[in-house]
Amino acid sequence: MTEDTIKRRARGLDRAFDILDFLKEIGQPLRPNDIANGIGSPKSTVYELVASLLERRILEPVGKDGHVYLGRQLYFLGQAHLRHFDLSREADHALQEIVSQTRETAQMCLLNGRKYTVALMKEGERHFRISSDIGENAPIPWTASGRLLLAHLSDQQIIDLIDEDDYILPDGERLPLDRFLAEIRQAGSDGFFSFDSVADTFTHCFAAPVKDPQGVAICTLCIVAPRADAKNNYNDYRRVLIESANSLARRINE
């Protein structure tokens, strides 16, 4: 195989993942033409890749108008991944334990490239439920977890990572860079961060890092609680979360 052939296949693989990422982000079936416009790739290339992904059941046809969406083969691949991915399995147990102790919604959160995402979630044991869309990307500066997940990076690495528009909060205000960096350093020092959610007006978010043997946060465990309950139970929630995150880190690092 020539070097040129290898490079062409690599570019095709990148575009195939662009197609999958775009469909996940949009969250609904699309025609190949719309996908090509959305990812900025030639239509002929996208049609060829879509046909290949359909053949392998990575994509599936939807309806009779040429729409396609993420296929069930991805589900089976995900299940195979989970069976052999200790972090997801162990984190699921940790989240259930957090819910049993606090009755609040618990999450495991990760970085997904330049964004933040909720990877796992257990809803709280309340009549009033708080939930998030698993796998939906969000700007890192909007999150408590983001402060912890970036703590191992230098200031310049953080500046290079975050899109400028992501500093604009849901209320239209811009988060000052110096404040964001200071919060990251403080969170890294404390091994914990919490704040009133910037995405809504009624919840408070707690986050604690799950670190690898080198001390880098590979994910966070989080509690999302109504603000009044978070205030009344702050110390207990903080203790439970930190203990759970440290216990999870010990189990996956053994």
mmCIF file of C-alpha atoms in Angstrom:
data_model
loop_
_atom_site.group_PDB
_atom_site.id
_atom_site.type_symbol
_atom_site.label_atom_id
_atom_site.label_comp_id
_atom_site.label_asym_id
_atom_site.label_seq_id
_atom_site.Cartn_x
_atom_site.Cartn_y
_atom_site.Cartn_z
ATOM 1 C CA MET A 1 0.000 0.000 0.000
ATOM 2 C CA THR A 2 1.470 3.322 -1.084
ATOM 3 C CA GLU A 3 1.804 6.312 1.219
ATOM 4 C CA ASP A 4 -0.683 8.223 -0.950
ATOM 5 C CA THR A 5 -3.255 5.427 -0.576
ATOM 6 C CA ILE A 6 -2.781 5.390 3.198
ATOM 7 C CA LYS A 7 -3.336 9.165 3.358
ATOM 8 C CA ARG A 8 -6.486 8.958 1.226
ATOM 9 C CA ARG A 9 -7.941 6.233 3.428
ATOM 10 C CA ALA A 10 -7.099 8.229 6.555
ATOM 11 C CA ARG A 11 -8.898 11.263 5.134
ATOM 12 C CA GLY A 12 -11.878 9.071 4.292
ATOM 13 C CA LEU A 13 -11.916 7.691 7.828
ATOM 14 C CA ASP A 14 -11.836 11.227 9.251
ATOM 15 C CA ARG A 15 -14.806 12.210 7.098
ATOM 16 C CA ALA A 16 -16.712 9.069 8.099
ATOM 17 C CA PHE A 17 -16.312 10.051 11.748
ATOM 18 C CA ASP A 18 -17.352 13.607 10.853
ATOM 19 C CA ILE A 19 -20.585 12.143 9.455
ATOM 20 C CA LEU A 20 -21.249 10.140 12.629
ATOM 21 C CA ASP A 21 -20.404 13.077 14.912
ATOM 22 C CA PHE A 22 -22.641 15.419 12.898
ATOM 23 C CA LEU A 23 -25.610 13.061 13.044
ATOM 24 C CA LYS A 24 -25.115 12.642 16.804
ATOM 25 C CA GLU A 25 -24.967 16.410 17.251
ATOM 26 C CA ILE A 26 -28.052 17.113 15.110
ATOM 27 C CA GLY A 27 -29.970 14.228 16.702
ATOM 28 C CA GLN A 28 -32.205 13.381 13.750
ATOM 29 C CA PRO A 29 -32.066 11.593 10.375
ATOM 30 C CA LEU A 30 -30.710 13.601 7.434
ATOM 31 C CA ARG A 31 -30.181 13.196 3.703
ATOM 32 C CA PRO A 32 -26.566 12.759 2.558
ATOM 33 C CA ASN A 33 -26.831 16.122 0.782
ATOM 34 C CA ASP A 34 -27.660 17.851 4.080
ATOM 35 C CA ILE A 35 -24.821 16.009 5.824
ATOM 36 C CA ALA A 36 -22.364 17.145 3.157
ATOM 37 C CA ASN A 37 -23.457 20.771 3.630
ATOM 38 C CA GLY A 38 -23.267 20.429 7.394
ATOM 39 C CA ILE A 39 -19.710 19.062 7.536
ATOM 40 C CA GLY A 40 -18.380 20.994 4.558
ATOM 41 C CA SER A 41 -17.365 17.948 2.504
ATOM 42 C CA PRO A 42 -17.901 17.207 -1.197
ATOM 43 C CA LYS A 43 -21.298 15.648 -1.836
ATOM 44 C CA SER A 44 -19.830 12.839 -3.938
ATOM 45 C CA THR A 45 -17.503 11.857 -1.079
ATOM 46 C CA VAL A 46 -20.299 11.907 1.487
ATOM 47 C CA TYR A 47 -22.624 9.828 -0.712
ATOM 48 C CA GLU A 48 -19.858 7.252 -1.166
ATOM 49 C CA LEU A 49 -19.099 7.105 2.560
ATOM 50 C CA VAL A 50 -22.793 6.929 3.507
ATOM 51 C CA ALA A 51 -23.246 3.979 1.159
ATOM 52 C CA SER A 52 -20.300 2.193 2.771
ATOM 53 C CA LEU A 53 -21.567 2.926 6.303
ATOM 54 C CA LEU A 54 -25.049 1.693 5.355
ATOM 55 C CA GLU A 55 -23.568 -1.534 4.021
ATOM 56 C CA ARG A 56 -21.831 -2.107 7.375
ATOM 57 C CA ARG A 57 -24.981 -1.121 9.350
ATOM 58 C CA ILE A 58 -23.101 1.743 10.999
ATOM 59 C CA LEU A 59 -25.841 3.896 9.466
ATOM 60 C CA GLU A 60 -29.421 2.850 8.768
ATOM 61 C CA PRO A 61 -31.981 4.181 6.268
ATOM 62 C CA VAL A 62 -34.940 6.013 7.793
ATOM 63 C CA GLY A 63 -38.172 6.433 5.858
ATOM 64 C CA LYS A 64 -38.457 6.534 2.079
ATOM 65 C CA ASP A 65 -36.868 9.905 1.307
ATOM 66 C CA GLY A 66 -33.212 8.941 1.555
ATOM 67 C CA HIS A 67 -32.688 9.935 5.187
ATOM 68 C CA VAL A 68 -30.082 8.068 7.237
ATOM 69 C CA TYR A 69 -29.248 7.920 10.923
ATOM 70 C CA LEU A 70 -26.929 6.153 13.355
ATOM 71 C CA GLY A 71 -27.335 2.385 13.018
ATOM 72 C CA ARG A 72 -27.843 -0.385 15.523
ATOM 73 C CA GLN A 73 -24.342 -1.733 14.856
ATOM 74 C CA LEU A 74 -23.076 1.230 16.882
ATOM 75 C CA TYR A 75 -25.201 0.028 19.800
ATOM 76 C CA PHE A 76 -23.629 -3.426 19.652
ATOM 77 C CA LEU A 77 -20.143 -1.927 19.426
ATOM 78 C CA GLY A 78 -20.955 0.252 22.424
ATOM 79 C CA GLN A 79 -22.139 -2.722 24.427
ATOM 80 C CA ALA A 80 -18.937 -4.606 23.621
ATOM 81 C CA HIS A 81 -16.972 -1.564 24.747
ATOM 82 C CA LEU A 82 -18.857 -1.345 28.028
ATOM 83 C CA ARG A 83 -18.300 -5.016 28.809
ATOM 84 C CA HIS A 84 -14.562 -4.453 28.769
ATOM 85 C CA PHE A 85 -14.360 -0.844 30.011
ATOM 86 C CA ASP A 86 -13.866 -0.923 33.754
ATOM 87 C CA LEU A 87 -14.457 2.816 34.201
ATOM 88 C CA SER A 88 -18.032 2.725 32.884
ATOM 89 C CA ARG A 89 -18.917 -0.396 34.835
ATOM 90 C CA GLU A 90 -17.387 0.823 38.083
ATOM 91 C CA ALA A 91 -18.731 4.346 37.635
ATOM 92 C CA ASP A 92 -22.245 2.982 37.268
ATOM 93 C CA HIS A 93 -21.921 1.402 40.721
ATOM 94 C CA ALA A 94 -20.474 4.628 42.143
ATOM 95 C CA LEU A 95 -23.368 6.704 40.816
ATOM 96 C CA GLN A 96 -25.919 4.334 42.288
ATOM 97 C CA GLU A 97 -24.202 4.594 45.670
ATOM 98 C CA ILE A 98 -24.231 8.397 45.489
ATOM 99 C CA VAL A 99 -27.960 8.379 44.723
ATOM 100 C CA SER A 100 -28.658 5.977 47.600
ATOM 101 C CA GLN A 101 -26.821 8.261 50.041
ATOM 102 C CA THR A 102 -28.065 11.647 48.821
ATOM 103 C CA ARG A 103 -31.254 10.906 46.817
ATOM 104 C CA GLU A 104 -29.920 13.434 44.274
ATOM 105 C CA THR A 105 -29.132 12.989 40.580
ATOM 106 C CA ALA A 106 -25.573 11.724 40.014
ATOM 107 C CA GLN A 107 -23.499 11.855 36.833
ATOM 108 C CA MET A 108 -20.161 10.810 35.395
ATOM 109 C CA CYS A 109 -18.766 13.484 33.079
ATOM 110 C CA LEU A 110 -15.937 13.575 30.545
ATOM 111 C CA LEU A 111 -14.209 15.800 28.047
ATOM 112 C CA ASN A 112 -15.178 15.057 24.465
ATOM 113 C CA GLY A 113 -12.515 16.825 22.442
ATOM 114 C CA ARG A 114 -13.050 20.552 23.007
ATOM 115 C CA LYS A 115 -16.398 20.047 24.749
ATOM 116 C CA TYR A 116 -17.896 18.508 27.894
ATOM 117 C CA THR A 117 -20.410 15.685 27.982
ATOM 118 C CA VAL A 118 -22.420 13.653 30.498
ATOM 119 C CA ALA A 119 -21.408 10.029 29.890
ATOM 120 C CA LEU A 120 -23.517 8.270 32.561
ATOM 121 C CA MET A 121 -26.365 9.358 34.819
ATOM 122 C CA LYS A 122 -28.553 8.028 37.625
ATOM 123 C CA GLU A 123 -31.661 10.054 38.381
ATOM 124 C CA GLY A 124 -32.340 11.052 41.954
ATOM 125 C CA GLU A 125 -34.918 9.371 44.163
ATOM 126 C CA ARG A 126 -37.268 12.337 44.267
ATOM 127 C CA HIS A 127 -40.668 13.187 42.817
ATOM 128 C CA PHE A 128 -38.949 16.188 41.241
ATOM 129 C CA ARG A 129 -36.452 14.784 38.731
ATOM 130 C CA ILE A 130 -33.337 16.471 37.371
ATOM 131 C CA SER A 131 -31.829 14.933 34.267
ATOM 132 C CA SER A 132 -29.493 15.715 31.362
ATOM 133 C CA ASP A 133 -29.147 14.411 27.842
ATOM 134 C CA ILE A 134 -26.386 11.801 27.918
ATOM 135 C CA GLY A 135 -23.801 12.365 25.208
ATOM 136 C CA GLU A 136 -24.854 15.930 24.417
ATOM 137 C CA ASN A 137 -21.866 18.258 24.122
ATOM 138 C CA ALA A 138 -21.712 21.476 26.149
ATOM 139 C CA PRO A 139 -19.146 24.289 26.443
ATOM 140 C CA ILE A 140 -16.543 23.418 29.073
ATOM 141 C CA PRO A 141 -16.703 26.829 30.843
ATOM 142 C CA TRP A 142 -20.405 26.270 31.557
ATOM 143 C CA THR A 143 -19.642 23.319 33.839
ATOM 144 C CA ALA A 144 -18.293 22.635 37.316
ATOM 145 C CA SER A 145 -16.564 19.508 36.007
ATOM 146 C CA GLY A 146 -14.723 21.490 33.359
ATOM 147 C CA ARG A 147 -12.652 23.252 36.011
ATOM 148 C CA LEU A 148 -11.387 19.899 37.271
ATOM 149 C CA LEU A 149 -10.919 18.205 33.910
ATOM 150 C CA LEU A 150 -8.599 21.004 32.746
ATOM 151 C CA ALA A 151 -6.597 21.343 35.962
ATOM 152 C CA HIS A 152 -3.580 19.415 34.622
ATOM 153 C CA LEU A 153 -3.182 21.741 31.607
ATOM 154 C CA SER A 154 -1.141 24.934 31.436
ATOM 155 C CA ASP A 155 -2.883 28.277 31.003
ATOM 156 C CA GLN A 156 -1.807 28.402 27.355
ATOM 157 C CA GLN A 157 -3.059 24.882 26.685
ATOM 158 C CA ILE A 158 -6.437 25.854 28.141
ATOM 159 C CA ILE A 159 -6.568 29.014 26.035
ATOM 160 C CA ASP A 160 -5.768 26.988 22.919
ATOM 161 C CA LEU A 161 -8.416 24.359 23.746
ATOM 162 C CA ILE A 162 -11.478 26.491 24.484
ATOM 163 C CA ASP A 163 -13.421 28.095 21.646
ATOM 164 C CA GLU A 164 -13.860 31.838 22.167
ATOM 165 C CA ASP A 165 -17.652 31.596 21.861
ATOM 166 C CA ASP A 166 -17.756 29.031 24.680
ATOM 167 C CA TYR A 167 -16.947 31.748 27.203
ATOM 168 C CA ILE A 168 -20.339 33.330 26.437
ATOM 169 C CA LEU A 169 -22.685 31.993 29.121
ATOM 170 C CA PRO A 170 -26.387 31.180 28.564
ATOM 171 C CA ASP A 171 -27.412 34.578 29.943
ATOM 172 C CA GLY A 172 -25.271 36.332 27.332
ATOM 173 C CA GLU A 173 -22.539 37.393 29.747
ATOM 174 C CA ARG A 174 -18.921 36.539 28.922
ATOM 175 C CA LEU A 175 -16.946 34.608 31.540
ATOM 176 C CA PRO A 176 -13.666 36.484 32.075
ATOM 177 C CA LEU A 177 -10.663 34.341 31.154
ATOM 178 C CA ASP A 178 -8.691 35.298 34.268
ATOM 179 C CA ARG A 179 -11.595 34.264 36.491
ATOM 180 C CA PHE A 180 -11.969 30.937 34.637
ATOM 181 C CA LEU A 181 -8.257 30.162 34.964
ATOM 182 C CA ALA A 182 -8.274 31.086 38.673
ATOM 183 C CA GLU A 183 -11.248 28.772 39.276
ATOM 184 C CA ILE A 184 -9.441 25.944 37.478
ATOM 185 C CA ARG A 185 -6.351 26.349 39.658
ATOM 186 C CA GLN A 186 -8.436 26.518 42.832
ATOM 187 C CA ALA A 187 -10.478 23.464 41.807
ATOM 188 C CA GLY A 188 -7.313 21.529 41.070
ATOM 189 C CA SER A 189 -5.906 22.430 44.468
ATOM 190 C CA ASP A 190 -9.120 21.576 46.335
ATOM 191 C CA GLY A 191 -9.951 18.425 44.393
ATOM 192 C CA PHE A 192 -13.519 19.685 44.237
ATOM 193 C CA PHE A 193 -15.630 22.411 42.657
ATOM 194 C CA SER A 194 -19.249 23.479 42.923
ATOM 195 C CA PHE A 195 -21.379 26.367 41.751
ATOM 196 C CA ASP A 196 -24.922 27.371 40.908
ATOM 197 C CA SER A 197 -25.602 26.041 37.422
ATOM 198 C CA VAL A 198 -25.240 28.608 34.656
ATOM 199 C CA ALA A 199 -27.604 26.566 32.449
ATOM 200 C CA ASP A 200 -30.649 27.016 34.704
ATOM 201 C CA THR A 201 -31.763 28.982 37.740
ATOM 202 C CA PHE A 202 -32.680 26.192 40.145
ATOM 203 C CA THR A 203 -29.812 23.694 40.462
ATOM 204 C CA HIS A 204 -26.404 23.576 42.105
ATOM 205 C CA CYS A 205 -23.645 21.392 40.639
ATOM 206 C CA PHE A 206 -21.006 19.544 42.686
ATOM 207 C CA ALA A 207 -18.031 17.857 40.981
ATOM 208 C CA ALA A 208 -15.056 15.775 42.163
ATOM 209 C CA PRO A 209 -12.280 14.335 39.970
ATOM 210 C CA VAL A 210 -11.497 10.681 39.368
ATOM 211 C CA LYS A 211 -7.743 10.688 38.800
ATOM 212 C CA ASP A 212 -5.367 8.311 37.063
ATOM 213 C CA PRO A 213 -2.061 7.233 38.681
ATOM 214 C CA GLN A 214 -0.391 10.393 37.330
ATOM 215 C CA GLY A 215 -2.942 12.605 39.070
ATOM 216 C CA VAL A 216 -4.821 13.626 35.904
ATOM 217 C CA ALA A 217 -8.630 13.742 36.092
ATOM 218 C CA ILE A 218 -9.943 11.188 33.590
ATOM 219 C CA CYS A 219 -13.547 11.976 34.486
ATOM 220 C CA THR A 220 -15.606 13.543 37.244
ATOM 221 C CA LEU A 221 -18.448 12.380 39.444
ATOM 222 C CA CYS A 222 -21.152 14.975 39.939
ATOM 223 C CA ILE A 223 -24.236 15.702 41.983
ATOM 224 C CA VAL A 224 -26.921 17.982 40.557
ATOM 225 C CA ALA A 225 -29.332 19.142 43.242
ATOM 226 C CA PRO A 226 -31.979 21.831 43.767
ATOM 227 C CA ARG A 227 -30.235 24.904 45.148
ATOM 228 C CA ALA A 228 -32.071 24.887 48.467
ATOM 229 C CA ASP A 229 -31.218 21.230 49.120
ATOM 230 C CA ALA A 230 -27.634 21.791 48.019
ATOM 231 C CA LYS A 231 -27.283 24.620 50.531
ATOM 232 C CA ASN A 232 -28.832 22.633 53.390
ATOM 233 C CA ASN A 233 -26.785 19.483 52.704
ATOM 234 C CA TYR A 234 -23.638 21.019 51.238
ATOM 235 C CA ASN A 235 -21.078 19.392 53.523
ATOM 236 C CA ASP A 236 -22.678 15.943 53.302
ATOM 237 C CA TYR A 237 -22.954 16.065 49.509
ATOM 238 C CA ARG A 238 -19.347 17.248 49.206
ATOM 239 C CA ARG A 239 -18.109 14.457 51.473
ATOM 240 C CA VAL A 240 -20.080 11.725 49.700
ATOM 241 C CA LEU A 241 -18.923 12.909 46.285
ATOM 242 C CA ILE A 242 -15.225 13.149 47.142
ATOM 243 C CA GLU A 243 -15.256 9.775 48.900
ATOM 244 C CA SER A 244 -17.006 8.169 45.926
ATOM 245 C CA ALA A 245 -14.593 9.691 43.402
ATOM 246 C CA ASN A 246 -11.543 8.616 45.405
ATOM 247 C CA SER A 247 -12.949 5.110 45.851
ATOM 248 C CA LEU A 248 -13.647 4.833 42.115
ATOM 249 C CA ALA A 249 -10.117 5.983 41.304
ATOM 250 C CA ARG A 250 -8.649 3.302 43.586
ATOM 251 C CA ARG A 251 -10.715 0.566 41.952
ATOM 252 C CA ILE A 252 -9.882 1.431 38.348
ATOM 253 C CA ASN A 253 -6.198 2.105 39.090
ATOM 254 C CA GLU A 254 -5.550 -1.189 40.886
#
